Amino acid sequence: MALPRLRTVVLATGAALLARRALRHRIAKSPLWPMPALAEPVSGRSGRRSTVTRRLLVTERTMAADGVVQLRLEGPDLPRWEPGAHLDLVLPSGLVRQYSLCGDPADPGTYTVATRLVEDGRGGSQEVHAQLHEGEEVEVRGPRNRFPLADAPAYVFVAGGIGITPVLPMLRAVAASGAPWRLLYGGRSRASMPFLDEIEKLGADGDRVSVVAQDEAGHPDAAAFLAGTAPGTAVHCCGPEPLMDAVGAALPDGCTLHLERFAPPVSGAAGSGSFEVELHRSGRTVRVAAGQSVLAAVREELPSVPYSCEQGFCGTCQQRVLEGEIEHRDELLTDAERDDSMLICVSRCRGERLVLDL
């Protein structure tokens, strides 16, 4: 009985030695192995966002103002949202665009968005206006909120044009709470300003709402409107870049400023040259040209890398940086996240080389 048992032990030991040698050979040959030993990538895993895609039905389409279409989207088991949140719309062409939710957070099973037609834009608004009609289905992701309503004793809101969309649910919430608030709302003309009737009704009980139509009174005077604002007031602003710059320059001492941008701020020339990006998990290296985004260069090697807005807004393309100095050009990441990650759709390298956990 002892001999067969000894033979079994010898055979098992030999098999284990062969397996160990094969394992060492595989590790030496492939930089991709063993992947479980590497940290989990950050892309798509932030608690700030939802990457689940849902198909919703367009149940109502109305014109909220000249050139502004409003869509009511319905579907089962929709996540709740709070004022300031937005949706990613995955348009029929595959374009992904972000639109603020402007409906009622307490209305279950329904999301409402509105978008202004921009003839010389990147194509998203044109596709919404031309193709999304009642009865059509559209894919959405989210909602996500990077412009939440701050907790404050009083509020000032400044909106320009379609920038009223994230502000409108805030106005409803603040008006219902009884907190003091004021709104400066500017636009090209009263006919082009969505939700104007509802907003003026919300402010009908006092001198809360200032409407400035450019064809009647020129541009809004942010400095005059903000003068005398009490310390502790939260100022929320969404609109064109010049309007937000004016609000920031005129912000009274002791007030906090919260911005929602239509587009990322224009970056300077620093860090705009070419550089090298090593993809650590994949064992590959790519060259990022001076006029090229890191995302575009990486996708030539790894087409499945997730992305969405391509403007540094949504966070879908966030990647961990293992080495290199980052020039951050987004408006989303926290200071802690900026220490070791970047949004590769807009941010760049300040030096000659980055190493990404990809």
Short mmCIF file of N, CA, C and O in Angstrom, two decimals, residues 34-89:
data_model
loop_
_atom_site.label_atom_id
_atom_site.label_comp_id
_atom_site.label_asym_id
_atom_site.label_seq_id
_atom_site.Cartn_x
_atom_site.Cartn_y
_atom_site.Cartn_z
N PRO A 34 -0.04 39.23 -13.60
CA PRO A 34 -1.43 38.96 -13.26
C PRO A 34 -2.18 40.26 -12.96
O PRO A 34 -1.82 40.97 -12.05
N MET A 35 -3.24 40.57 -13.70
CA MET A 35 -3.97 41.82 -13.50
C MET A 35 -4.60 41.95 -12.11
O MET A 35 -4.67 43.05 -11.58
N PRO A 36 -5.09 40.86 -11.45
CA PRO A 36 -5.71 41.05 -10.14
C PRO A 36 -4.77 41.66 -9.10
O PRO A 36 -5.21 42.17 -8.09
N ALA A 37 -3.45 41.64 -9.32
CA ALA A 37 -2.52 42.22 -8.37
C ALA A 37 -2.49 43.74 -8.44
O ALA A 37 -1.99 44.40 -7.55
N LEU A 38 -3.04 44.32 -9.51
CA LEU A 38 -3.06 45.77 -9.68
C LEU A 38 -4.30 46.36 -9.03
O LEU A 38 -5.31 45.69 -8.86
N ALA A 39 -4.21 47.62 -8.66
CA ALA A 39 -5.36 48.30 -8.06
C ALA A 39 -6.50 48.40 -9.07
O ALA A 39 -6.28 48.43 -10.27
N GLU A 40 -7.71 48.49 -8.54
CA GLU A 40 -8.88 48.65 -9.41
C GLU A 40 -8.81 50.01 -10.10
O GLU A 40 -8.49 51.02 -9.47
N PRO A 41 -9.09 50.08 -11.40
CA PRO A 41 -9.13 51.39 -12.07
C PRO A 41 -10.28 52.23 -11.53
O PRO A 41 -11.27 51.69 -11.04
N VAL A 42 -10.15 53.55 -11.64
CA VAL A 42 -11.18 54.42 -11.10
C VAL A 42 -12.30 54.68 -12.10
O VAL A 42 -13.39 55.07 -11.71
N SER A 43 -12.05 54.51 -13.38
CA SER A 43 -13.03 54.90 -14.39
C SER A 43 -14.35 54.14 -14.21
O SER A 43 -14.38 52.93 -14.11
N GLY A 44 -15.45 54.90 -14.17
CA GLY A 44 -16.77 54.30 -14.06
C GLY A 44 -17.13 53.82 -12.68
O GLY A 44 -18.20 53.27 -12.48
N ARG A 45 -16.23 54.04 -11.67
CA ARG A 45 -16.50 53.52 -10.34
C ARG A 45 -16.69 54.60 -9.28
O ARG A 45 -16.76 54.32 -8.11
N SER A 46 -16.70 55.85 -9.69
CA SER A 46 -16.87 56.92 -8.72
C SER A 46 -18.29 56.92 -8.19
O SER A 46 -19.25 56.73 -8.92
N GLY A 47 -18.43 57.15 -6.89
CA GLY A 47 -19.75 57.23 -6.29
C GLY A 47 -20.54 58.43 -6.76
O GLY A 47 -21.73 58.54 -6.53
N ARG A 48 -19.88 59.35 -7.45
CA ARG A 48 -20.54 60.57 -7.91
C ARG A 48 -21.45 60.32 -9.10
O ARG A 48 -22.33 61.08 -9.41
N ARG A 49 -21.26 59.26 -9.80
CA ARG A 49 -21.99 59.12 -11.06
C ARG A 49 -22.61 57.73 -11.23
O ARG A 49 -22.19 56.76 -10.65
N SER A 50 -23.58 57.67 -12.07
CA SER A 50 -24.19 56.41 -12.44
C SER A 50 -23.91 56.16 -13.92
O SER A 50 -24.11 57.02 -14.75
N THR A 51 -23.42 54.96 -14.23
CA THR A 51 -23.13 54.66 -15.62
C THR A 51 -24.19 53.72 -16.23
O THR A 51 -24.02 53.24 -17.33
N VAL A 52 -25.27 53.46 -15.48
CA VAL A 52 -26.34 52.60 -15.98
C VAL A 52 -27.05 53.32 -17.13
O VAL A 52 -27.39 54.49 -17.03
N THR A 53 -27.28 52.60 -18.21
CA THR A 53 -28.00 53.15 -19.36
C THR A 53 -29.44 52.65 -19.34
O THR A 53 -29.68 51.45 -19.17
N ARG A 54 -30.38 53.57 -19.51
CA ARG A 54 -31.80 53.22 -19.56
C ARG A 54 -32.41 53.74 -20.85
O ARG A 54 -31.96 54.75 -21.38
N ARG A 55 -33.44 53.08 -21.30
CA ARG A 55 -34.18 53.55 -22.47
C ARG A 55 -35.49 54.16 -21.98
O ARG A 55 -36.31 53.50 -21.35
N LEU A 56 -35.67 55.45 -22.28
CA LEU A 56 -36.86 56.17 -21.86
C LEU A 56 -37.67 56.58 -23.08
O LEU A 56 -37.14 56.78 -24.17
N LEU A 57 -38.97 56.75 -22.86
CA LEU A 57 -39.89 57.12 -23.93
C LEU A 57 -40.17 58.61 -23.87
O LEU A 57 -40.45 59.16 -22.80
N VAL A 58 -40.07 59.27 -25.02
CA VAL A 58 -40.45 60.68 -25.10
C VAL A 58 -41.98 60.73 -25.15
O VAL A 58 -42.60 60.34 -26.13
N THR A 59 -42.59 61.19 -24.05
CA THR A 59 -44.06 61.21 -23.97
C THR A 59 -44.65 62.58 -24.23
O THR A 59 -45.86 62.70 -24.43
N GLU A 60 -43.81 63.61 -24.24
CA GLU A 60 -44.32 64.95 -24.51
C GLU A 60 -43.18 65.82 -25.03
O GLU A 60 -42.06 65.77 -24.52
N ARG A 61 -43.45 66.59 -26.04
CA ARG A 61 -42.48 67.52 -26.62
C ARG A 61 -43.18 68.86 -26.79
O ARG A 61 -44.22 68.96 -27.46
N THR A 62 -42.62 69.90 -26.17
CA THR A 62 -43.21 71.23 -26.26
C THR A 62 -42.10 72.25 -26.54
O THR A 62 -40.92 71.98 -26.31
N MET A 63 -42.50 73.42 -27.01
CA MET A 63 -41.55 74.52 -27.20
C MET A 63 -41.63 75.41 -25.96
O MET A 63 -42.64 76.06 -25.71
N ALA A 64 -40.56 75.41 -25.17
CA ALA A 64 -40.54 76.19 -23.93
C ALA A 64 -40.26 77.67 -24.20
O ALA A 64 -40.55 78.52 -23.34
N ALA A 65 -39.71 77.97 -25.37
CA ALA A 65 -39.44 79.35 -25.80
C ALA A 65 -38.98 79.27 -27.24
O ALA A 65 -38.84 78.18 -27.81
N ASP A 66 -38.76 80.41 -27.86
CA ASP A 66 -38.24 80.40 -29.23
C ASP A 66 -36.91 79.65 -29.28
O ASP A 66 -35.95 80.03 -28.59
N GLY A 67 -36.87 78.59 -30.09
CA GLY A 67 -35.64 77.83 -30.24
C GLY A 67 -35.33 76.88 -29.11
O GLY A 67 -34.23 76.29 -29.10
N VAL A 68 -36.23 76.70 -28.15
CA VAL A 68 -35.99 75.83 -27.01
C VAL A 68 -37.05 74.73 -26.97
O VAL A 68 -38.25 75.03 -26.85
N VAL A 69 -36.62 73.47 -27.10
CA VAL A 69 -37.54 72.36 -27.03
C VAL A 69 -37.43 71.69 -25.67
O VAL A 69 -36.34 71.55 -25.11
N GLN A 70 -38.58 71.33 -25.11
CA GLN A 70 -38.64 70.65 -23.81
C GLN A 70 -39.18 69.24 -24.03
O GLN A 70 -40.18 69.05 -24.72
N LEU A 71 -38.50 68.26 -23.43
CA LEU A 71 -38.88 66.86 -23.58
C LEU A 71 -39.24 66.26 -22.23
O LEU A 71 -38.50 66.43 -21.25
N ARG A 72 -40.35 65.57 -22.20
CA ARG A 72 -40.74 64.78 -21.02
C ARG A 72 -40.41 63.32 -21.32
O ARG A 72 -40.88 62.76 -22.31
N LEU A 73 -39.57 62.72 -20.49
CA LEU A 73 -39.09 61.35 -20.68
C LEU A 73 -39.63 60.48 -19.55
O LEU A 73 -39.53 60.85 -18.37
N GLU A 74 -40.19 59.32 -19.90
CA GLU A 74 -40.78 58.45 -18.89
C GLU A 74 -40.22 57.05 -18.96
O GLU A 74 -39.86 56.56 -20.04
N GLY A 75 -40.16 56.40 -17.81
CA GLY A 75 -39.68 55.03 -17.73
C GLY A 75 -39.87 54.50 -16.31
O GLY A 75 -40.13 55.27 -15.38
N PRO A 76 -39.74 53.19 -16.13
CA PRO A 76 -39.95 52.59 -14.80
C PRO A 76 -38.72 52.71 -13.91
O PRO A 76 -37.58 52.73 -14.39
N ASP A 77 -38.98 52.78 -12.60
CA ASP A 77 -37.91 52.70 -11.58
C ASP A 77 -36.79 53.70 -11.82
O ASP A 77 -35.60 53.36 -11.77
N LEU A 78 -37.13 54.95 -12.08
CA LEU A 78 -36.10 55.95 -12.32
C LEU A 78 -35.47 56.40 -10.99
O LEU A 78 -36.18 56.62 -10.01
N PRO A 79 -34.15 56.56 -10.96
CA PRO A 79 -33.50 57.05 -9.75
C PRO A 79 -33.98 58.46 -9.40
O PRO A 79 -34.28 59.27 -10.27
N ARG A 80 -34.04 58.74 -8.10
CA ARG A 80 -34.42 60.07 -7.65
C ARG A 80 -33.30 61.06 -7.96
O ARG A 80 -32.15 60.66 -8.17
N TRP A 81 -33.62 62.32 -8.01
CA TRP A 81 -32.62 63.36 -8.28
C TRP A 81 -32.95 64.60 -7.46
O TRP A 81 -34.05 64.73 -6.91
N GLU A 82 -31.97 65.49 -7.37
CA GLU A 82 -32.12 66.73 -6.63
C GLU A 82 -31.80 67.91 -7.55
O GLU A 82 -31.13 67.74 -8.57
N PRO A 83 -32.28 69.11 -7.21
CA PRO A 83 -32.03 70.27 -8.07
C PRO A 83 -30.55 70.44 -8.39
O PRO A 83 -29.68 70.28 -7.54
N GLY A 84 -30.28 70.76 -9.66
CA GLY A 84 -28.91 70.90 -10.15
C GLY A 84 -28.41 69.70 -10.93
O GLY A 84 -27.37 69.79 -11.59
N ALA A 85 -29.14 68.58 -10.87
CA ALA A 85 -28.70 67.35 -11.52
C ALA A 85 -28.89 67.43 -13.03
O ALA A 85 -29.69 68.22 -13.54
N HIS A 86 -28.15 66.57 -13.75
CA HIS A 86 -28.29 66.51 -15.20
C HIS A 86 -28.30 65.05 -15.67
O HIS A 86 -27.93 64.14 -14.93
N LEU A 87 -28.75 64.86 -16.89
CA LEU A 87 -28.76 63.56 -17.56
C LEU A 87 -27.78 63.57 -18.72
O LEU A 87 -27.58 64.61 -19.36
N ASP A 88 -27.21 62.40 -19.01
CA ASP A 88 -26.54 62.19 -20.29
C ASP A 88 -27.57 61.62 -21.26
O ASP A 88 -28.19 60.60 -20.97
N LEU A 89 -27.78 62.27 -22.39
CA LEU A 89 -28.62 61.72 -23.45
C LEU A 89 -27.72 61.08 -24.50
O LEU A 89 -26.81 61.74 -25.02
#
